[in-house]
Each structure stands twice: as structure tokens, then as C-alpha cells.
Coordinates of C-alpha atoms and ligand atoms in Angstrom, one line a residue:
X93 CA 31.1 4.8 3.9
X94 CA 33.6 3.9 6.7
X95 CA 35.0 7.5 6.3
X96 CA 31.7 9.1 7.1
X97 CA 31.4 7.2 10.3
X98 CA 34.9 8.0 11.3
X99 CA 33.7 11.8 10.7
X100 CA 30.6 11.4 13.0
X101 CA 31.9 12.5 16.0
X102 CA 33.1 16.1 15.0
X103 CA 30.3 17.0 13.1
X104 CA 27.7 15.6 15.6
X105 CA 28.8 18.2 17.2
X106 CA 27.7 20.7 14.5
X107 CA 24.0 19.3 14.2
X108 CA 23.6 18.4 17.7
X109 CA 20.1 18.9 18.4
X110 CA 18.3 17.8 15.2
X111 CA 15.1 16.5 15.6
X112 CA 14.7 13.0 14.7
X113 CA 11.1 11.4 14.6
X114 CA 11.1 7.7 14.4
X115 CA 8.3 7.0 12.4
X116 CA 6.9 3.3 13.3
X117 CA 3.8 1.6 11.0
X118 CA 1.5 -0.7 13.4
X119 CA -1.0 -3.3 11.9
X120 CA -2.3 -5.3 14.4
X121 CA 0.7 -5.2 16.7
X122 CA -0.4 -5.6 19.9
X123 CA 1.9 -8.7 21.2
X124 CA 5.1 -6.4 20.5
X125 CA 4.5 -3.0 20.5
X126 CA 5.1 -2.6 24.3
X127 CA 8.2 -4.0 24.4
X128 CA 9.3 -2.3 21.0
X129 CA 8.3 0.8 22.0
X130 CA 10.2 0.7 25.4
X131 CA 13.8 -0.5 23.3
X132 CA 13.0 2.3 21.0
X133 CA 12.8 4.6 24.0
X134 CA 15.9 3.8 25.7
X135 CA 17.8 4.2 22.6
X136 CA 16.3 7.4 21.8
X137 CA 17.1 8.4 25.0
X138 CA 20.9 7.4 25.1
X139 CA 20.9 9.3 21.6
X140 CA 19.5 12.2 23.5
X141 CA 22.0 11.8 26.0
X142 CA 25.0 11.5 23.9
X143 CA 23.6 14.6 22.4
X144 CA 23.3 13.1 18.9
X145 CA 19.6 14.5 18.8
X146 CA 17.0 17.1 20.0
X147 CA 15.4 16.1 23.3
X148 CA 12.2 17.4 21.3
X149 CA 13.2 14.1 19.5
X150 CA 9.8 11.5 19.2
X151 CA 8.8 8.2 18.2
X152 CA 5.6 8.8 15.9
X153 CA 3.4 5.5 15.9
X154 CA 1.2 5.2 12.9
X155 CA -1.8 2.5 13.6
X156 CA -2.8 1.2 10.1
X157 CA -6.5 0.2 10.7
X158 CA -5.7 -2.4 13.5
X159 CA -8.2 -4.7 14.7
X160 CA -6.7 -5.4 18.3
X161 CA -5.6 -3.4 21.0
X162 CA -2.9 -1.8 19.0
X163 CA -4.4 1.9 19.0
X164 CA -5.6 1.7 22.8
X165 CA -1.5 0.5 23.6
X166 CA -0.2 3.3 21.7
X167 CA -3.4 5.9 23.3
X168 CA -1.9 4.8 26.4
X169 CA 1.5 5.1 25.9
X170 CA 1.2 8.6 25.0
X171 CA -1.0 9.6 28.0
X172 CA 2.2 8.3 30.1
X173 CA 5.5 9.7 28.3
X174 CA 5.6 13.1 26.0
X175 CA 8.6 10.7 24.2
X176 CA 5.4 9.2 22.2
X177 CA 3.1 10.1 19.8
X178 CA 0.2 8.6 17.4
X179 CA -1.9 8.8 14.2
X180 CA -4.6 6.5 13.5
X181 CA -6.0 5.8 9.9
X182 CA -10.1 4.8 9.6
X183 CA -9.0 1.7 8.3
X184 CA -6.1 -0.5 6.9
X185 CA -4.7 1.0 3.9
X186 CA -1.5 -0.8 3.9
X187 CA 2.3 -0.2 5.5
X188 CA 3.0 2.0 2.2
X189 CA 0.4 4.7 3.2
X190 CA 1.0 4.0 7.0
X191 CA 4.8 5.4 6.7
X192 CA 3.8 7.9 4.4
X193 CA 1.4 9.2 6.6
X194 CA 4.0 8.8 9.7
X195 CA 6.6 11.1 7.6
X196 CA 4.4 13.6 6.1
X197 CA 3.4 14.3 9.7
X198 CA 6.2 14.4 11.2
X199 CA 8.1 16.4 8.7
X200 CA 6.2 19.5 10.3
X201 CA 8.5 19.2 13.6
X202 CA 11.4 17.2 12.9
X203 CA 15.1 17.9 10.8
X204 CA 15.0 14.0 10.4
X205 CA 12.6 11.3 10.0
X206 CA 13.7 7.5 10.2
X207 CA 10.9 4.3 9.6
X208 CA 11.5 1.1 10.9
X209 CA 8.5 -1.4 11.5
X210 CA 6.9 -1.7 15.2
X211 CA 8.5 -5.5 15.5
X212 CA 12.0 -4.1 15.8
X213 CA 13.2 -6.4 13.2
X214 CA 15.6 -3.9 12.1
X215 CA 18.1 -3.3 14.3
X216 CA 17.7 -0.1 16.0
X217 CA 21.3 0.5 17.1
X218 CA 21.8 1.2 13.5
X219 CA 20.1 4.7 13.8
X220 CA 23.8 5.5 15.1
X221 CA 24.9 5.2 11.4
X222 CA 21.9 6.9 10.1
X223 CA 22.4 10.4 12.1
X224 CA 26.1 10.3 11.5
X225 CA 25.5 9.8 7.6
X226 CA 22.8 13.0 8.2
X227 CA 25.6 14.9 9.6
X228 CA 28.1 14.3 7.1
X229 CA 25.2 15.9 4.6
X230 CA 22.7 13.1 3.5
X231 CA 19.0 14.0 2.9
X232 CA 18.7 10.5 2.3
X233 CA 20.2 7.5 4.1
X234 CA 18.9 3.8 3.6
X235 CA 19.5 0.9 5.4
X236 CA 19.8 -2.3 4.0
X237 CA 19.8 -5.8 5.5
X238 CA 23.2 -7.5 5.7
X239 CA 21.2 -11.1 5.2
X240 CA 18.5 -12.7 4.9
X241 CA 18.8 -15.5 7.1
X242 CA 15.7 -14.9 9.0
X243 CA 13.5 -15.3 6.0
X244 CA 12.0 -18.5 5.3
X245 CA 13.1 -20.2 2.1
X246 CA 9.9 -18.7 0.0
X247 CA 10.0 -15.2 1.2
X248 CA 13.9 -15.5 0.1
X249 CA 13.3 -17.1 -3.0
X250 CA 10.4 -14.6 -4.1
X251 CA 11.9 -11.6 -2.5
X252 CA 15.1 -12.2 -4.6
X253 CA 13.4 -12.3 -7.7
X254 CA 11.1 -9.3 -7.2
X255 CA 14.7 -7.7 -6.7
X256 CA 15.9 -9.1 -10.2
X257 CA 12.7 -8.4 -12.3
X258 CA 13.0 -4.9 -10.5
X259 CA 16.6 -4.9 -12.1
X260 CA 15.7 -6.1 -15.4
X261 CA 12.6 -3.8 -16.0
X262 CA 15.2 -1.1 -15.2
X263 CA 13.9 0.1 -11.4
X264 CA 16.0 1.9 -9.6
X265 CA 15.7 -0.2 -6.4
X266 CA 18.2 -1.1 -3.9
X267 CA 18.2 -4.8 -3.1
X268 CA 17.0 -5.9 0.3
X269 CA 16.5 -2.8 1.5
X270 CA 12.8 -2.5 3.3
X271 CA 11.8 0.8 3.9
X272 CA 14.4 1.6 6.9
X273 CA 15.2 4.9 6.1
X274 CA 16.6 8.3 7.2
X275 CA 15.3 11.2 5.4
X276 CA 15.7 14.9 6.0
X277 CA 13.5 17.8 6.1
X278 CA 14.5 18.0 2.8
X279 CA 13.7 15.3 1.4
X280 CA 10.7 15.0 2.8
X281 CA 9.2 18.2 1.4
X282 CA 10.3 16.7 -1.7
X283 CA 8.1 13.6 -1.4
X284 CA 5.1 15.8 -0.6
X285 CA 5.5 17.2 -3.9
X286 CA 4.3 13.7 -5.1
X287 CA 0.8 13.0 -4.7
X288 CA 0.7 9.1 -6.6
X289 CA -2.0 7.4 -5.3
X290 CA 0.0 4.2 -6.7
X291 CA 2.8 3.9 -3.6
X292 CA 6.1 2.2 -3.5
X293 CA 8.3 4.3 -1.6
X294 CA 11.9 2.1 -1.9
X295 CA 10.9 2.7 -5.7
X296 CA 10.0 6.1 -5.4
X297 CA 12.7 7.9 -3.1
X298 CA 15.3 6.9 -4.8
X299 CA 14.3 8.8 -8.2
X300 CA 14.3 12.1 -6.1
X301 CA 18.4 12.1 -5.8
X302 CA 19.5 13.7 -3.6
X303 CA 22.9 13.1 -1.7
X304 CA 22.3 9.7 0.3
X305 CA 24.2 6.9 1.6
X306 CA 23.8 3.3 2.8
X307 CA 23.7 1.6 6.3
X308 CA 23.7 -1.9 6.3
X309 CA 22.2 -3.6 9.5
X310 CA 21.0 -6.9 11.1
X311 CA 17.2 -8.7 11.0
X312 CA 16.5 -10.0 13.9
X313 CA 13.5 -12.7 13.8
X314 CA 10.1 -11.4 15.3
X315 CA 10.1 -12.2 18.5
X316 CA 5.9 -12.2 19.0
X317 CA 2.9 -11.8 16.5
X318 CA 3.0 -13.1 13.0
X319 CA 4.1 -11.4 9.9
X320 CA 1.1 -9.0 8.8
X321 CA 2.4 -9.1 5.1
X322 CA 0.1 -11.4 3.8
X323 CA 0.8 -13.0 0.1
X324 CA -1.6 -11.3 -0.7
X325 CA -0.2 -8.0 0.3
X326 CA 3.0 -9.0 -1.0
X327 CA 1.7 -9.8 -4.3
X328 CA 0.0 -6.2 -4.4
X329 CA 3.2 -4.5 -3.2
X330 CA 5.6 -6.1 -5.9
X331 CA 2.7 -5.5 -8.6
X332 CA 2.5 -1.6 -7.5
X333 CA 6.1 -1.8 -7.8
X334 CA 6.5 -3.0 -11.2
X335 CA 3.9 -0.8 -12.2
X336 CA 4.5 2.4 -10.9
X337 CA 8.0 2.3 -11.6
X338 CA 8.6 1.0 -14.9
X339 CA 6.7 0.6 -18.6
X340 CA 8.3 -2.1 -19.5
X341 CA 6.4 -4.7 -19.4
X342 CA 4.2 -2.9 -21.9
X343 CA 7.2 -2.5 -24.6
X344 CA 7.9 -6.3 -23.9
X345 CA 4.4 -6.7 -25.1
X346 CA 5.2 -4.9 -28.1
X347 CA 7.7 -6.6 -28.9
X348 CA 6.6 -10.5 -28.2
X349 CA 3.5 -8.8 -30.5
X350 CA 6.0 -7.7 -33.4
X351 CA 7.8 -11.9 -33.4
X352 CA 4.7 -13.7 -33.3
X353 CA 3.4 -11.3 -36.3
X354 CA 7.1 -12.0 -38.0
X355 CA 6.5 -15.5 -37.4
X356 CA 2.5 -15.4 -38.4
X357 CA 3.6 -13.9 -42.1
X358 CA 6.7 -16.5 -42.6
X359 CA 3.5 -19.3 -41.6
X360 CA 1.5 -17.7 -44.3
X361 CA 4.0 -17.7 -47.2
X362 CA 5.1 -21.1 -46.4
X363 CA 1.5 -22.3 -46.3
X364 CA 0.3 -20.9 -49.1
X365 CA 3.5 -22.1 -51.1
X366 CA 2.9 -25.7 -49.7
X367 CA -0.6 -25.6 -50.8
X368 CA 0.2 -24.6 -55.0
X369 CA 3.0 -27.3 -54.3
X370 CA -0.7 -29.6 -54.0
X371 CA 0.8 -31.1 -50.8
X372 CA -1.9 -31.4 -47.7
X373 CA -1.5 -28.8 -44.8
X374 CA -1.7 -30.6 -41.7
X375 CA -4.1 -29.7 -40.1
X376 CA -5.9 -30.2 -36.8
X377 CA -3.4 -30.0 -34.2
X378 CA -1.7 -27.3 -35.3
X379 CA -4.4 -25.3 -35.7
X380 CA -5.4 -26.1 -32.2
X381 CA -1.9 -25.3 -30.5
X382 CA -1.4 -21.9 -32.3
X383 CA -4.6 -20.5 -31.4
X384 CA -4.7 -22.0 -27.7
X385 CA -1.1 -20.5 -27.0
X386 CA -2.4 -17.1 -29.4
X387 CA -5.1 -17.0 -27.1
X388 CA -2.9 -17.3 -24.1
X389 CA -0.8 -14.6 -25.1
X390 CA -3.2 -12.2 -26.0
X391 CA -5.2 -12.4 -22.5
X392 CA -2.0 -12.5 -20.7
X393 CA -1.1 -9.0 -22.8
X394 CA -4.1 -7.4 -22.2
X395 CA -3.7 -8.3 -18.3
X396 CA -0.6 -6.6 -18.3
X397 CA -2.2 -3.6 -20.1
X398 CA -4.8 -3.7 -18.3
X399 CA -2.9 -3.0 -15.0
X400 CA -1.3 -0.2 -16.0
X401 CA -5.4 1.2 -17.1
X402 CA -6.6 0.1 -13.7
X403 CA -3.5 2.4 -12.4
X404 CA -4.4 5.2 -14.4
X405 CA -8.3 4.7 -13.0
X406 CA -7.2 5.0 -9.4
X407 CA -4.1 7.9 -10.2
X408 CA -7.6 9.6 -12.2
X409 CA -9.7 9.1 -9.5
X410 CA -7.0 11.1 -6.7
X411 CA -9.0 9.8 -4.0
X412 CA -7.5 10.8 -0.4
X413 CA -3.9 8.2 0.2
X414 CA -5.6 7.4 3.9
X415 CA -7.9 9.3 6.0
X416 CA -6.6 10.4 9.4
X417 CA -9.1 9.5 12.4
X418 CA -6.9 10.4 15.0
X419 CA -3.5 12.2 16.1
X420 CA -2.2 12.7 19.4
X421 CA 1.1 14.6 19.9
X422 CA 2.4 17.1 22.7
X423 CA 4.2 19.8 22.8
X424 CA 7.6 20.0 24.9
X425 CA 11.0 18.2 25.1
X426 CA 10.8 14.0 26.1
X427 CA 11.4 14.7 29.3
X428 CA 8.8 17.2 30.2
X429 CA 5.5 15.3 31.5
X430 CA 3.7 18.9 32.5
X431 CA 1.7 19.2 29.2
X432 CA -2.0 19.2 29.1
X433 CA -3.2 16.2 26.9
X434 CA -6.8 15.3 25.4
X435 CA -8.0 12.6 23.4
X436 CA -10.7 9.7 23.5
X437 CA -10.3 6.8 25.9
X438 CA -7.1 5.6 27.4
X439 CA -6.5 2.3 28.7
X440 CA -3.9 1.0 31.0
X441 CA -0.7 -1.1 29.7
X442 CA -1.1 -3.6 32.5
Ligands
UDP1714 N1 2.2 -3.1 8.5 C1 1.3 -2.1 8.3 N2 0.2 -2.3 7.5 C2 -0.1 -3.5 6.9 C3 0.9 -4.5 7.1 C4 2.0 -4.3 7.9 O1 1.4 -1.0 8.9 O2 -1.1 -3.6 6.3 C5 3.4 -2.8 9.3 C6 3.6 -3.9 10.5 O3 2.9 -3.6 11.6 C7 5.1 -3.7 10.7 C8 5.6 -3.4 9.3 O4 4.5 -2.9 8.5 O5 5.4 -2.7 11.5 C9 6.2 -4.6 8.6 O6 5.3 -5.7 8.7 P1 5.8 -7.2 9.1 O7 6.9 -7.1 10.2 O8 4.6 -8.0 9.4 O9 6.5 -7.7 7.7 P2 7.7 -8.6 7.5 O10 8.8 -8.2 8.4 O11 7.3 -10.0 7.8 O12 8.1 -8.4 6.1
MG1715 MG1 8.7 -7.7 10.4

């Protein structure tokens, strides 16, 4: 790792003037995406500067079905700088589909694509690292967080144990790492070659190969809005990831199946001995707690199963991952402001 950096500087050189495309989801992000969006323009600009990227280099802003001003902020903000540009989905379909969407976009114009979310948790003077690991040959570099300090203690304790039941199903997943990724030209054409309606990318890009590395970087708290995953969403996200990454879960069926049936015929013999032997069976309670927890199991199992049908249904089904409503982008280097631009309505960022 700490070789790669120290070859950074020479081979910069060599790929100076990739295009990178920063790649930025947006759900309701209204109370930071001005400020975000102005730190993620100075540091694309230094990187321009320093002549790490392509001054055809843009930050791609992806609004996932917001219900506030999000889309008018980011309409605006491309009206005023070529630097940004914007997709809009018809409605929320979630952060997976959102950077999807942002990437499989981009991937026509740029040699690199990097995601980090529109609340600059992630620290951005990280993408340093990324670009230097692209030049020493990565398709593939993901940044994971050095902490998780700035979690509260339930989205710590359940986030660490998503990790290890990732880990014990037998998911390749890196451990606290959130979707803050490089990945080439590449590798993106790669993942366009998978068309699973079922998404978890930190699942999913991994199992393409690929030569990649690992950044490790700061989280930062918000500093305005509130989170926008939802335990609900959360719940859905670690439930596509279990699901669309692993078959386990069914097999452990199998198997807790194949004990209690072990354990069912041992119960039989001994019953059926004890009642020649003329001694009572005892009865009631028993009875009771062996078909409650029977029950239990059985409903649980089909649960389980059941998931993996109700995957199946929507993988069957292939219906469209989101549905683009609009996309603005224009043509020209950052710093050119001459290009004709149409769209509908603007508003102004005051
Ligand atoms: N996000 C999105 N769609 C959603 C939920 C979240 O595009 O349905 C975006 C959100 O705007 C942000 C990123 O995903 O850019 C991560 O969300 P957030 O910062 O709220 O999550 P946290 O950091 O709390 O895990
Ligand atoms: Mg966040």
C-alpha cells in the first residue's frame, strides 16, 4: 500500500489527464449539497491543477427521487459551472440504484469513476490515494473507514454484525467499507454486464476481481440534514445483501431440518419403547412445547425461503433498476462556461 503511494508521483505523470467523474447520490439533500458541492469543487480543481486529472473531469450528482429542493440546487448549479452535472430518477429507488445509475452514466465520458455520498462524510482529500492507486494499475480501489467513531452506539453495534454474518455466510465483503469507491473504465463495463435487479454493490464489485487496492480514510459527522438511511432502509439493504450474495441461509435450513428429524426419530423409538415398558408418556406440556417451537421453526424456514422466491419474483420480473427523468451534462473542459445549455426550470442558489 505505502509503496504505491510512494510511486504516485512518477506515474501520475503517465495518466495525467484521466477523466475522473465523482459520482455523488442525493436523497433529500438540500441543507448540504451547496456547501458539499463547493468542497468537492475546489478539490477537483487543485486535482486539476496538480495535473492529477482531465480538466474534462466532473462531479455527476444523482437526485434519488428527493422531495425538497435537492434537484432545483443541483439544476442550478449546473446552469452556473460546466464542473457539474445531474441525473434525476422519477422517484426514490434507493442509494444502491442512485450510484449505479451515477456510474453507468458516467462511464460513457470518464477513465475513472469515484462515489462518495452528497454529505461529505467521507473524506474527500482521500481521492489523492484513489488516483495514485489508479495509476499504479487498479480498476478497482475501495476506501474504507479508519473508525467508526461517528456512529452512534446502534448503528455500530448493528453495522458490526451485518459485517460478521456477511463473514460467516461466506460474503466476500470488506468491513466498513461504504460504497467509496474508485473504479475504472474497466471495471465499469464489467458491472454493466450485470443486470440484477437485486443490488448490493460492496457485495457485488468485489466478485468481479480485478486488480484493486484499499484506501482507508476519515468520517467526518454530518454537518446538516439527518441521516436518510432509515431502519427501514437499512434493514432492506443488509437483507439484499445476505440474499443476493450468499445461499446459505437456505443450506442452514437444511441442515437445522436434517437434527430436528435426527432428534424426532430418537423421540419416537424412545416413546414407543417407554410405552411396551407400560410406563405413562408425559404428556401435555411436552407436546405443547415441541409443536410451539416446531411451528416456530417451520414459519421462520419458510421466511427465509421465501426471500430468496420473492428475489427470484423481482430478478423474473427484470423490471427497469430506476427510470431516468432527467440529465443535464455539457460538453467542454470545467473551465469553459461558453456552452449552450437547456433544460426545465432553474432556480437561483440564494
Ligand atoms: N441516499 C440516496 N437514496 C436514499 C438514501 C440515501 O441516494 O434512499 C444518499 C444520501 O443522499 C447520501 C448517501 O446516500 O448521499 C448516504 O446516505 P446518508 O449520509 O444519509 O447515510 P449514512 O451516512 O447515515 O449511513
Ligand atoms: Mg452520511
Amino acid at each position: 500500500m505505502s509503496e504505491s503511494i510512494n510511486c504516485i508521483e512518477e506515474n501520475s505523470n503517465i495518466d495525467r489527464g484521466s477523466i475522473l467523474y465523482l459520482v455523488v447520490p442525493c436523497y433529500n439533500e438540500e441543507e448540504v449539497i451547496i456547501t458539499s458541492s463547493q468542497k468537492m469543487k475546489d478539490k477537483m480543481q487543485r486535482l486539476v491543477n496538480n495535473g492529477f486529472i482531465s480538466p474534462k473531469s466532473k462531479i455527476m450528482f444523482v437526485n434519488d427521487g428527493s422531495k425538497d429542493n435537492t434537484w432545483k440546487i443541483i439544476h442550478a448549479l449546473c446552469k452556473a459551472d460546466n464542473i457539474f452535472s445531474g441525473l434525476s430518477f422519477s422517484r426514490n429507488y434507493g442509494h444502491q440504484s442512485a450510484i449505479l445509475a451515477g456510474m453507468l452514466t458516467a462511464r460513457q465520458y470518464a477513465d475513472m469513476v469515484v462515489t462518495i455520498d452528497a454529505d461529505l462524510q467521507q473524506d474527500i482529500e482521500a481521492l489523492d490515494e484513489f488516483i495514485k492507486c489508479y495509476n499504479d494499475g487498479c480498476e478497482i480501489v475501495y476506501g474504507v473507514r479508519n473508525d467508526r467513531d461517528t456512529d452512534g452506539f446502534f448503528k455500530k453495534t448493528t453495522a458490526t454484525l451485518f459485517y460478521k454474518i456477511m463473514h460467516i455466510l461466506g460474503c466476500n465483503v470488506l468491513s466498513n467499507h461504504a460504497d467509496y469507491r474508485l473504479l475504472s473504465k474497466k471495471a465499469l463495463d464489467a458491472l454493466a454486464e450485470h443486470n440484477e435487479v437485486n443490488l448490493f454493490l460492496r457485495g457485488l464489485i468485489p466478485t468481479m476481481g480485478f486488480q484493486s487496492d484499499v484506501v482507508y480514510f476519515d468520517v467526518k459527522e454530518r454537518e446538516a440534514g439527518k441521516s436518510k438511511y432509515t431502519l427501514k432502509k437499512m434493514m432492506t439493504l443488509a437483507v439484499d445483501g445476505i440474499t443476493s450474495m450468499s445461499t446459505r441461509p437456505i443450506q442452514i435450513i437444511t441442515l437445522i431440518g436434517f437434527f430436528v428429524s435426527l432428534f424426532s426419530v430418537i423421540m419416537i423409538i424412545y416413546c414407543i419403547w417407554d410405552w411396551f415398558s407400560g410406563h405413562n408418556v408425559p404428556g401435555y406440556t411436552t407436546t405443547l412445547v415441541v409443536s410451539l417451537l416446531m411451528g416456530g421453526l417451520t414459519i421462520f424456514s419458510l421466511g427465509i425461503v421465501g426471500e430468496y422466491v420473492g428475489k427470484i419474483y423481482l430478478e423474473a420480473k427484470a423490471r427497469p433498476r430506476y427510470i431516468v427523468e432527467s440529465f443535464i451534462w455539457k460538453e467542454g473542459d470545467t473551465l469553459d462556461f461558453s456552452n449552450s445549455y437547456s433544460d426545465k426550470e432553474g432556480v437561483d442558489l440564494q
